[in-house]
Coordinates of C-alpha atoms in Angstrom, one line a residue:
X209 CA 101.3 -144.6 -219.6
X210 CA 102.8 -141.4 -221.0
X211 CA 101.7 -142.3 -224.5
X212 CA 98.2 -142.9 -223.3
X213 CA 98.1 -139.6 -221.6
X214 CA 99.4 -137.9 -224.7
X215 CA 96.7 -139.6 -226.6
X216 CA 93.9 -138.5 -224.2
X217 CA 95.2 -134.9 -224.5
X218 CA 93.9 -134.9 -228.0
X219 CA 90.4 -135.1 -226.6
X220 CA 90.3 -132.4 -223.8
X221 CA 86.5 -132.2 -223.7
X222 CA 86.2 -136.0 -223.2
X223 CA 88.7 -135.9 -220.4
X224 CA 86.9 -133.0 -218.9
X225 CA 83.6 -134.8 -219.2
X226 CA 84.8 -137.8 -217.3
X227 CA 86.6 -135.8 -214.6
X228 CA 83.3 -133.9 -214.0
X229 CA 81.2 -137.2 -214.1
X230 CA 83.4 -139.1 -211.7
X231 CA 84.2 -136.2 -209.6
X232 CA 80.5 -135.3 -209.1
X233 CA 79.7 -139.0 -208.4
X234 CA 82.3 -139.2 -205.5
X235 CA 81.3 -135.8 -204.2
X236 CA 77.7 -136.8 -204.2
X237 CA 78.5 -140.0 -202.2
X238 CA 80.4 -138.0 -199.6
X239 CA 77.9 -135.1 -199.4
X240 CA 75.9 -134.9 -196.1
X241 CA 72.3 -136.2 -196.4
X242 CA 69.6 -134.0 -195.2
X243 CA 66.2 -134.9 -193.7
X244 CA 64.5 -131.6 -194.2
X245 CA 64.9 -128.7 -196.6
X246 CA 64.4 -125.2 -194.9
X247 CA 64.3 -123.7 -198.4
X248 CA 61.5 -125.9 -199.8
X249 CA 59.7 -126.4 -196.4
X250 CA 59.4 -130.1 -196.8
X251 CA 60.9 -133.5 -195.9
X252 CA 63.5 -134.8 -198.3
X253 CA 63.5 -138.4 -199.6
X254 CA 65.8 -140.8 -197.9
X255 CA 67.4 -144.0 -199.1
X256 CA 64.5 -146.4 -199.8
X257 CA 64.3 -149.8 -198.2
X258 CA 65.1 -152.4 -200.8
X259 CA 63.0 -155.5 -201.6
X260 CA 62.7 -157.7 -204.6
X261 CA 58.9 -157.1 -204.7
X262 CA 59.4 -153.3 -204.8
X263 CA 62.0 -153.7 -207.5
X264 CA 59.9 -155.8 -209.7
X265 CA 56.9 -153.5 -209.3
X266 CA 59.2 -150.6 -210.3
X267 CA 58.5 -148.9 -206.9
X268 CA 62.0 -149.0 -205.5
X269 CA 63.5 -147.4 -208.7
X270 CA 61.0 -144.6 -208.6
X271 CA 61.7 -144.0 -204.8
X272 CA 65.5 -144.2 -205.5
X273 CA 65.2 -141.7 -208.3
X274 CA 63.4 -139.3 -205.8
X275 CA 66.1 -139.9 -203.2
X276 CA 69.0 -139.0 -205.7
X277 CA 67.1 -135.8 -206.8
X278 CA 66.4 -134.7 -203.2
X279 CA 70.0 -135.4 -202.0
X280 CA 71.9 -134.1 -205.0
X281 CA 75.0 -132.0 -204.2
X282 CA 74.2 -128.3 -204.0
X283 CA 70.4 -128.8 -204.5
X284 CA 69.5 -125.4 -203.0
X285 CA 71.9 -123.7 -205.5
X286 CA 70.5 -125.6 -208.5
X287 CA 66.9 -124.7 -207.4
X288 CA 67.8 -121.0 -207.1
X289 CA 69.6 -121.1 -210.5
X290 CA 66.5 -122.8 -212.1
X291 CA 64.2 -120.2 -210.8
X292 CA 66.4 -117.4 -211.9
X293 CA 66.7 -118.8 -215.4
X294 CA 63.0 -119.4 -215.8
X295 CA 62.0 -115.9 -214.6
X296 CA 64.8 -113.9 -216.4
X297 CA 65.6 -115.9 -219.5
X298 CA 62.2 -117.5 -220.2
X299 CA 60.0 -114.7 -218.6
X300 CA 57.8 -117.3 -216.9
X301 CA 55.0 -116.0 -214.7
X302 CA 54.4 -119.3 -213.0
X303 CA 57.1 -121.3 -211.2
X304 CA 56.6 -124.3 -209.1
X305 CA 52.9 -123.7 -208.7
X306 CA 53.4 -120.1 -207.6
X307 CA 52.3 -117.1 -209.7
X308 CA 54.7 -114.1 -209.8
X309 CA 52.5 -111.1 -209.4
X310 CA 53.2 -107.3 -209.4
X311 CA 54.7 -105.5 -206.4
X312 CA 56.6 -108.7 -205.5
X313 CA 53.3 -110.5 -204.6
X314 CA 53.5 -114.3 -204.9
X315 CA 50.2 -116.2 -205.3
X316 CA 49.5 -119.9 -204.8
X317 CA 48.0 -121.2 -208.1
X318 CA 45.0 -123.6 -208.0
X319 CA 43.5 -124.4 -211.4
X320 CA 40.6 -126.6 -210.2
X321 CA 39.5 -128.8 -207.4
X322 CA 40.1 -132.5 -207.8
X323 CA 37.2 -134.8 -207.7
X324 CA 38.1 -136.0 -204.2
X325 CA 38.4 -132.4 -203.1
X326 CA 34.9 -131.6 -204.6
X327 CA 33.5 -134.4 -202.4
X328 CA 35.4 -133.1 -199.4
X329 CA 34.0 -129.6 -199.9
X330 CA 30.6 -130.8 -200.3
X331 CA 30.8 -132.9 -197.1
X332 CA 32.4 -130.0 -195.1
X333 CA 29.5 -127.6 -196.2
X334 CA 26.9 -130.1 -195.2
X335 CA 28.3 -130.9 -191.7
X336 CA 29.4 -127.4 -190.8
X337 CA 25.8 -126.3 -191.7
X338 CA 24.3 -129.0 -189.6
X339 CA 26.6 -128.2 -186.7
X340 CA 25.4 -124.6 -186.8
X341 CA 21.8 -125.7 -186.7
X342 CA 22.5 -127.8 -183.7
X343 CA 23.7 -124.8 -181.8
X344 CA 21.5 -122.0 -183.0
X345 CA 22.9 -118.4 -182.2
X346 CA 26.3 -119.8 -181.2
X347 CA 28.2 -120.6 -184.5
X348 CA 30.2 -118.2 -186.6
X349 CA 31.7 -119.3 -189.8
X350 CA 34.6 -117.4 -191.3
X351 CA 36.2 -118.6 -194.5
X352 CA 39.3 -116.5 -195.5
X353 CA 39.6 -115.8 -199.2
X354 CA 42.8 -116.3 -200.9
X355 CA 45.0 -113.4 -201.7
X356 CA 44.3 -113.8 -205.4
X357 CA 40.6 -113.0 -204.7
X358 CA 41.5 -109.7 -202.9
X359 CA 44.4 -108.6 -205.3
X360 CA 43.3 -109.5 -208.8
X361 CA 45.0 -106.4 -210.2
X362 CA 48.4 -107.9 -209.0
X363 CA 48.0 -111.2 -210.7
X364 CA 49.7 -112.0 -214.0
X365 CA 47.6 -111.1 -217.0
X366 CA 45.2 -113.9 -217.9
X367 CA 46.4 -116.1 -215.1
X368 CA 44.4 -119.4 -215.0
X369 CA 42.8 -119.9 -211.5
X370 CA 39.9 -121.6 -209.9
X371 CA 36.8 -119.5 -209.7
X372 CA 37.0 -119.2 -205.9
X373 CA 34.4 -116.4 -205.7
X374 CA 31.7 -118.7 -207.0
X375 CA 32.6 -121.4 -204.4
X376 CA 32.6 -118.9 -201.6
X377 CA 29.2 -117.7 -202.6
X378 CA 28.0 -121.3 -202.5
X379 CA 29.6 -122.0 -199.1
X380 CA 28.0 -119.0 -197.4
X381 CA 24.6 -119.5 -199.1
X382 CA 24.4 -123.0 -197.6
X383 CA 24.9 -121.9 -194.0
X384 CA 21.6 -120.3 -193.1
X385 CA 21.9 -121.3 -189.4
X386 CA 25.3 -119.7 -189.0
X387 CA 26.6 -116.2 -188.5
X388 CA 28.6 -116.0 -191.8
X389 CA 31.4 -113.5 -192.1
X390 CA 32.2 -112.8 -195.7
X391 CA 35.5 -110.9 -195.7
X392 CA 35.7 -110.1 -199.4
X393 CA 34.0 -106.7 -199.3
X394 CA 35.9 -105.4 -196.3
X395 CA 39.2 -106.7 -197.5
X396 CA 38.8 -105.4 -201.1
X397 CA 38.0 -101.9 -199.6
X398 CA 41.2 -102.0 -197.5
X399 CA 43.5 -103.7 -199.9
X400 CA 44.9 -100.4 -201.4
X401 CA 46.0 -99.0 -198.2
X402 CA 46.8 -102.1 -196.0
X403 CA 49.0 -105.1 -196.6
X404 CA 46.5 -107.8 -195.8
X405 CA 48.5 -110.9 -196.8
X406 CA 52.2 -111.6 -196.8
X407 CA 53.9 -111.2 -200.2
X408 CA 55.9 -114.5 -199.8
X409 CA 53.3 -116.6 -197.9
X410 CA 49.6 -117.5 -198.2
X411 CA 48.6 -116.3 -194.7
X412 CA 47.2 -113.0 -193.7
X413 CA 49.3 -110.5 -191.9
X414 CA 48.7 -110.0 -188.1
X415 CA 48.3 -106.3 -188.1
X416 CA 46.5 -106.3 -191.4
X417 CA 44.4 -109.2 -192.6
X418 CA 44.0 -110.8 -189.2
X419 CA 43.1 -107.6 -187.3
X420 CA 40.6 -106.5 -189.9
X421 CA 39.0 -110.0 -189.8
X422 CA 38.9 -109.7 -186.0
X423 CA 37.1 -106.3 -186.3
X424 CA 34.5 -107.8 -188.6
X425 CA 34.0 -110.7 -186.1
X426 CA 33.4 -108.3 -183.3
X427 CA 31.1 -106.2 -185.5
X428 CA 29.0 -109.2 -186.4
X429 CA 28.5 -110.2 -182.7
X430 CA 28.1 -106.7 -181.2
X431 CA 31.5 -106.9 -179.4
X432 CA 34.0 -104.0 -178.8
X433 CA 37.2 -104.8 -180.6
X434 CA 40.6 -104.3 -179.0
X435 CA 42.3 -101.1 -180.1
X436 CA 45.9 -101.5 -181.2
X437 CA 48.7 -99.2 -182.3
X438 CA 52.1 -99.9 -183.9
X439 CA 53.7 -100.0 -180.5
X440 CA 51.6 -103.1 -179.5
X441 CA 53.4 -105.3 -182.0
X442 CA 56.7 -107.0 -181.9
X443 CA 58.5 -107.6 -185.2
X444 CA 60.3 -110.6 -186.8
X445 CA 62.2 -109.6 -190.0
X446 CA 63.5 -111.7 -192.9
X447 CA 60.4 -113.9 -193.3
X448 CA 60.2 -116.0 -196.6
X449 CA 57.0 -117.9 -196.5
X450 CA 55.7 -121.1 -198.2
X451 CA 54.7 -119.5 -201.4
X452 CA 58.3 -118.3 -201.9
X453 CA 59.4 -121.8 -201.2
X454 CA 57.5 -123.0 -204.3
X455 CA 59.1 -120.5 -206.8
X456 CA 62.3 -119.1 -205.0
X457 CA 61.9 -115.8 -206.8
X458 CA 65.4 -114.5 -207.1
X459 CA 64.8 -110.8 -206.4
X460 CA 62.2 -111.3 -203.7
X461 CA 62.2 -109.0 -200.7
X462 CA 61.4 -110.8 -197.4
X463 CA 58.3 -110.0 -195.3
X464 CA 58.3 -108.9 -191.7
X465 CA 56.0 -110.7 -189.2
X466 CA 54.2 -108.7 -186.7
X467 CA 52.8 -110.3 -183.5
X468 CA 50.6 -108.9 -180.8
X469 CA 53.0 -108.4 -177.9
X470 CA 50.8 -109.4 -174.8
X471 CA 51.7 -111.5 -171.7
X472 CA 48.7 -113.8 -171.6
X473 CA 49.3 -117.5 -170.9
X474 CA 48.4 -120.5 -173.0
X475 CA 48.1 -124.1 -172.0
X476 CA 48.6 -127.0 -174.4
X477 CA 46.7 -130.0 -173.2
X478 CA 47.1 -133.8 -173.6
X479 CA 43.8 -135.5 -174.6
X480 CA 42.4 -139.0 -174.1
X481 CA 40.5 -141.1 -176.7
X482 CA 37.2 -139.1 -176.1
X483 CA 39.0 -135.8 -176.7
X484 CA 38.9 -134.7 -173.1
X485 CA 41.7 -132.6 -171.7
X486 CA 43.5 -134.8 -169.2
X487 CA 46.7 -133.0 -168.2
X488 CA 48.7 -130.0 -169.4
X489 CA 51.7 -130.6 -171.6
X490 CA 53.0 -127.1 -170.9
X491 CA 51.9 -123.5 -170.1
X492 CA 53.7 -120.7 -171.8
X493 CA 53.1 -117.4 -173.6
X494 CA 51.4 -117.3 -176.9
X495 CA 54.5 -117.5 -179.0
X496 CA 57.3 -119.9 -179.4
X497 CA 60.0 -117.2 -180.0
X498 CA 62.7 -119.8 -180.8
X499 CA 60.8 -120.4 -184.1
X500 CA 61.5 -116.7 -185.0
X501 CA 65.1 -117.7 -185.6
X502 CA 64.2 -120.5 -188.1
X503 CA 62.9 -120.7 -191.6
X504 CA 59.4 -121.6 -190.5
X505 CA 58.8 -118.3 -188.6
X506 CA 55.1 -118.3 -188.8
X507 CA 54.9 -121.4 -186.6
X508 CA 55.8 -119.3 -183.6
X509 CA 52.2 -118.4 -183.3
X510 CA 50.4 -120.5 -180.7
X511 CA 53.3 -123.0 -180.9
X512 CA 52.0 -124.2 -184.3
X513 CA 48.9 -126.2 -184.9
X514 CA 48.4 -127.8 -181.6
X515 CA 45.4 -130.1 -181.1
X516 CA 43.9 -128.7 -177.9
X517 CA 44.8 -125.3 -176.4
X518 CA 43.3 -122.9 -173.8
X519 CA 44.2 -119.2 -173.4
X520 CA 43.5 -116.9 -170.5
X521 CA 41.5 -113.8 -171.6
X522 CA 40.3 -110.6 -169.9
X523 CA 36.8 -110.5 -171.2
X524 CA 33.6 -112.6 -170.4
X525 CA 32.4 -116.0 -171.3
X526 CA 34.1 -118.8 -173.2
X527 CA 34.7 -119.2 -177.0
X528 CA 35.7 -122.3 -178.9
X529 CA 37.8 -121.7 -182.0
X530 CA 37.9 -124.6 -184.6
X531 CA 40.6 -123.6 -187.0
X532 CA 43.5 -124.0 -189.3
X533 CA 46.8 -122.0 -189.2
X534 CA 45.2 -118.8 -190.3
X535 CA 43.6 -118.5 -186.8
X536 CA 47.0 -118.7 -185.1
X537 CA 47.7 -115.0 -185.6
X538 CA 44.0 -114.0 -185.1
X539 CA 43.3 -115.7 -181.8
X540 CA 45.5 -113.4 -179.6
X541 CA 43.0 -110.6 -180.3
X542 CA 40.1 -112.5 -178.7
X543 CA 41.6 -112.1 -175.2
X544 CA 40.0 -108.7 -175.2
X545 CA 36.5 -110.2 -175.4
X546 CA 36.5 -113.6 -173.7
X547 CA 37.7 -115.0 -170.3
X548 CA 38.8 -118.2 -171.9
X549 CA 39.6 -119.2 -175.5
X550 CA 39.7 -122.9 -176.4
X551 CA 41.4 -123.5 -179.6
X552 CA 41.4 -126.9 -181.5
X553 CA 42.8 -127.9 -184.8
X554 CA 40.9 -130.8 -186.1
X555 CA 43.9 -132.0 -188.1
X556 CA 45.6 -132.6 -184.8
X557 CA 42.7 -133.0 -182.4
X558 CA 41.0 -135.7 -184.4
X559 CA 38.0 -136.1 -182.0
X560 CA 34.3 -135.2 -182.1
X561 CA 33.8 -131.5 -181.8
X562 CA 30.2 -132.1 -181.2
X563 CA 31.0 -134.2 -178.1
X564 CA 33.2 -131.4 -176.9
X565 CA 30.5 -128.8 -177.3
X566 CA 28.1 -131.0 -175.2
X567 CA 30.7 -131.4 -172.5
X568 CA 31.9 -127.8 -172.2
X569 CA 28.9 -125.7 -173.2
X570 CA 30.8 -122.8 -174.8
X571 CA 29.1 -119.5 -175.2
X572 CA 30.3 -119.0 -178.9
X573 CA 32.0 -121.1 -181.5
X574 CA 34.1 -119.7 -184.3
X575 CA 34.8 -121.9 -187.3
X576 CA 37.8 -120.2 -189.0
X577 CA 39.5 -121.7 -192.0
X578 CA 41.1 -120.5 -195.2
X579 CA 39.3 -121.4 -198.4
X580 CA 42.2 -123.7 -199.2
X581 CA 41.8 -125.8 -196.0
X582 CA 38.0 -125.8 -196.1
X583 CA 37.9 -127.1 -199.7
X584 CA 40.6 -129.7 -199.4
X585 CA 40.8 -131.0 -195.9
X586 CA 38.3 -133.4 -194.2
X587 CA 36.7 -131.4 -191.4
X588 CA 33.2 -132.9 -191.7
X589 CA 33.8 -136.1 -189.8
X590 CA 34.8 -134.1 -186.7
X591 CA 31.8 -131.7 -187.0
X592 CA 29.3 -134.5 -187.4
X593 CA 26.8 -135.2 -184.6
X594 CA 28.3 -137.5 -182.0
X595 CA 26.6 -140.9 -181.2
X596 CA 23.1 -140.6 -179.8
X597 CA 22.5 -137.2 -181.2
X598 CA 20.5 -136.2 -184.2

């Protein structure tokens, strides 16, 4: 045995390699497995179910490969190390689908719409336009431009991006029956003095972009906007958003989330197969403050993307907001102008909005989506005319 050991000592690198290999293998086996990554904001792959069919079709091996990558020892550390090396050593300006801009701005990179997304966008334009025509004088369409459209000067030089401006022009030109709010001019004018979007996330800021969009909404409808000051907002520090999770920029400064600190109540409803509110799930304030202590801090607004929500206001009339997550920090401002705000997210509601309109007879409807959602998510089937209507 001693002789074998003396022989191995002649090859220290080989010994070190096998110690590392088997040590890492046993450590990996004993390492706790995670279901979700706070750093990456996604579910992690789990041990795939084995079957001979999946094995012969090479499906199981692919799933197992994803599992081993997602559950590797120290995954978060390796991801941070990769990001640092790519940005410092290789001077890369795009990491993980995020562009590293000036002033620590991070931008989601979209090169082009896929053929399926082109069809989705075309269908969404058609159905939201027809929806506005069925309810003349009631429908407002607001499509939020991406931060890259408003801050082109902060993008990396010659960064390849989808021509979002051209598509926004097409969207608005196809909605003659709607009150279209094109935010690009107002946002571009305010961009130098106001932080309209988070630096680490794709959403707009509450006291910046969302408030300016609210002012534009009020202006377009002849409403008096709520006046706010810095003291009206609560603060949640250390926010790293979803764009940061793509690239893990090593020297990134976190954002601070602002929220309109008001006592109004919100009810989240259960709905039946026809989309009718049947009974309340719970009634609470507008913010799930427990989320402020997690990585997913933005989901504190309106308790995330709930399907059917009503909010008590102090104005007059009723408004229906059909939306994505951008509206979650926008909606609290509407309490100044309406007695009731009904909020639905078609990705969770999944019922006919047309049928809801016929039942509830809202005074106004706001369709509020980011360009990303409107161009890639099927909304058209929920906006289409309900059975028996034209």
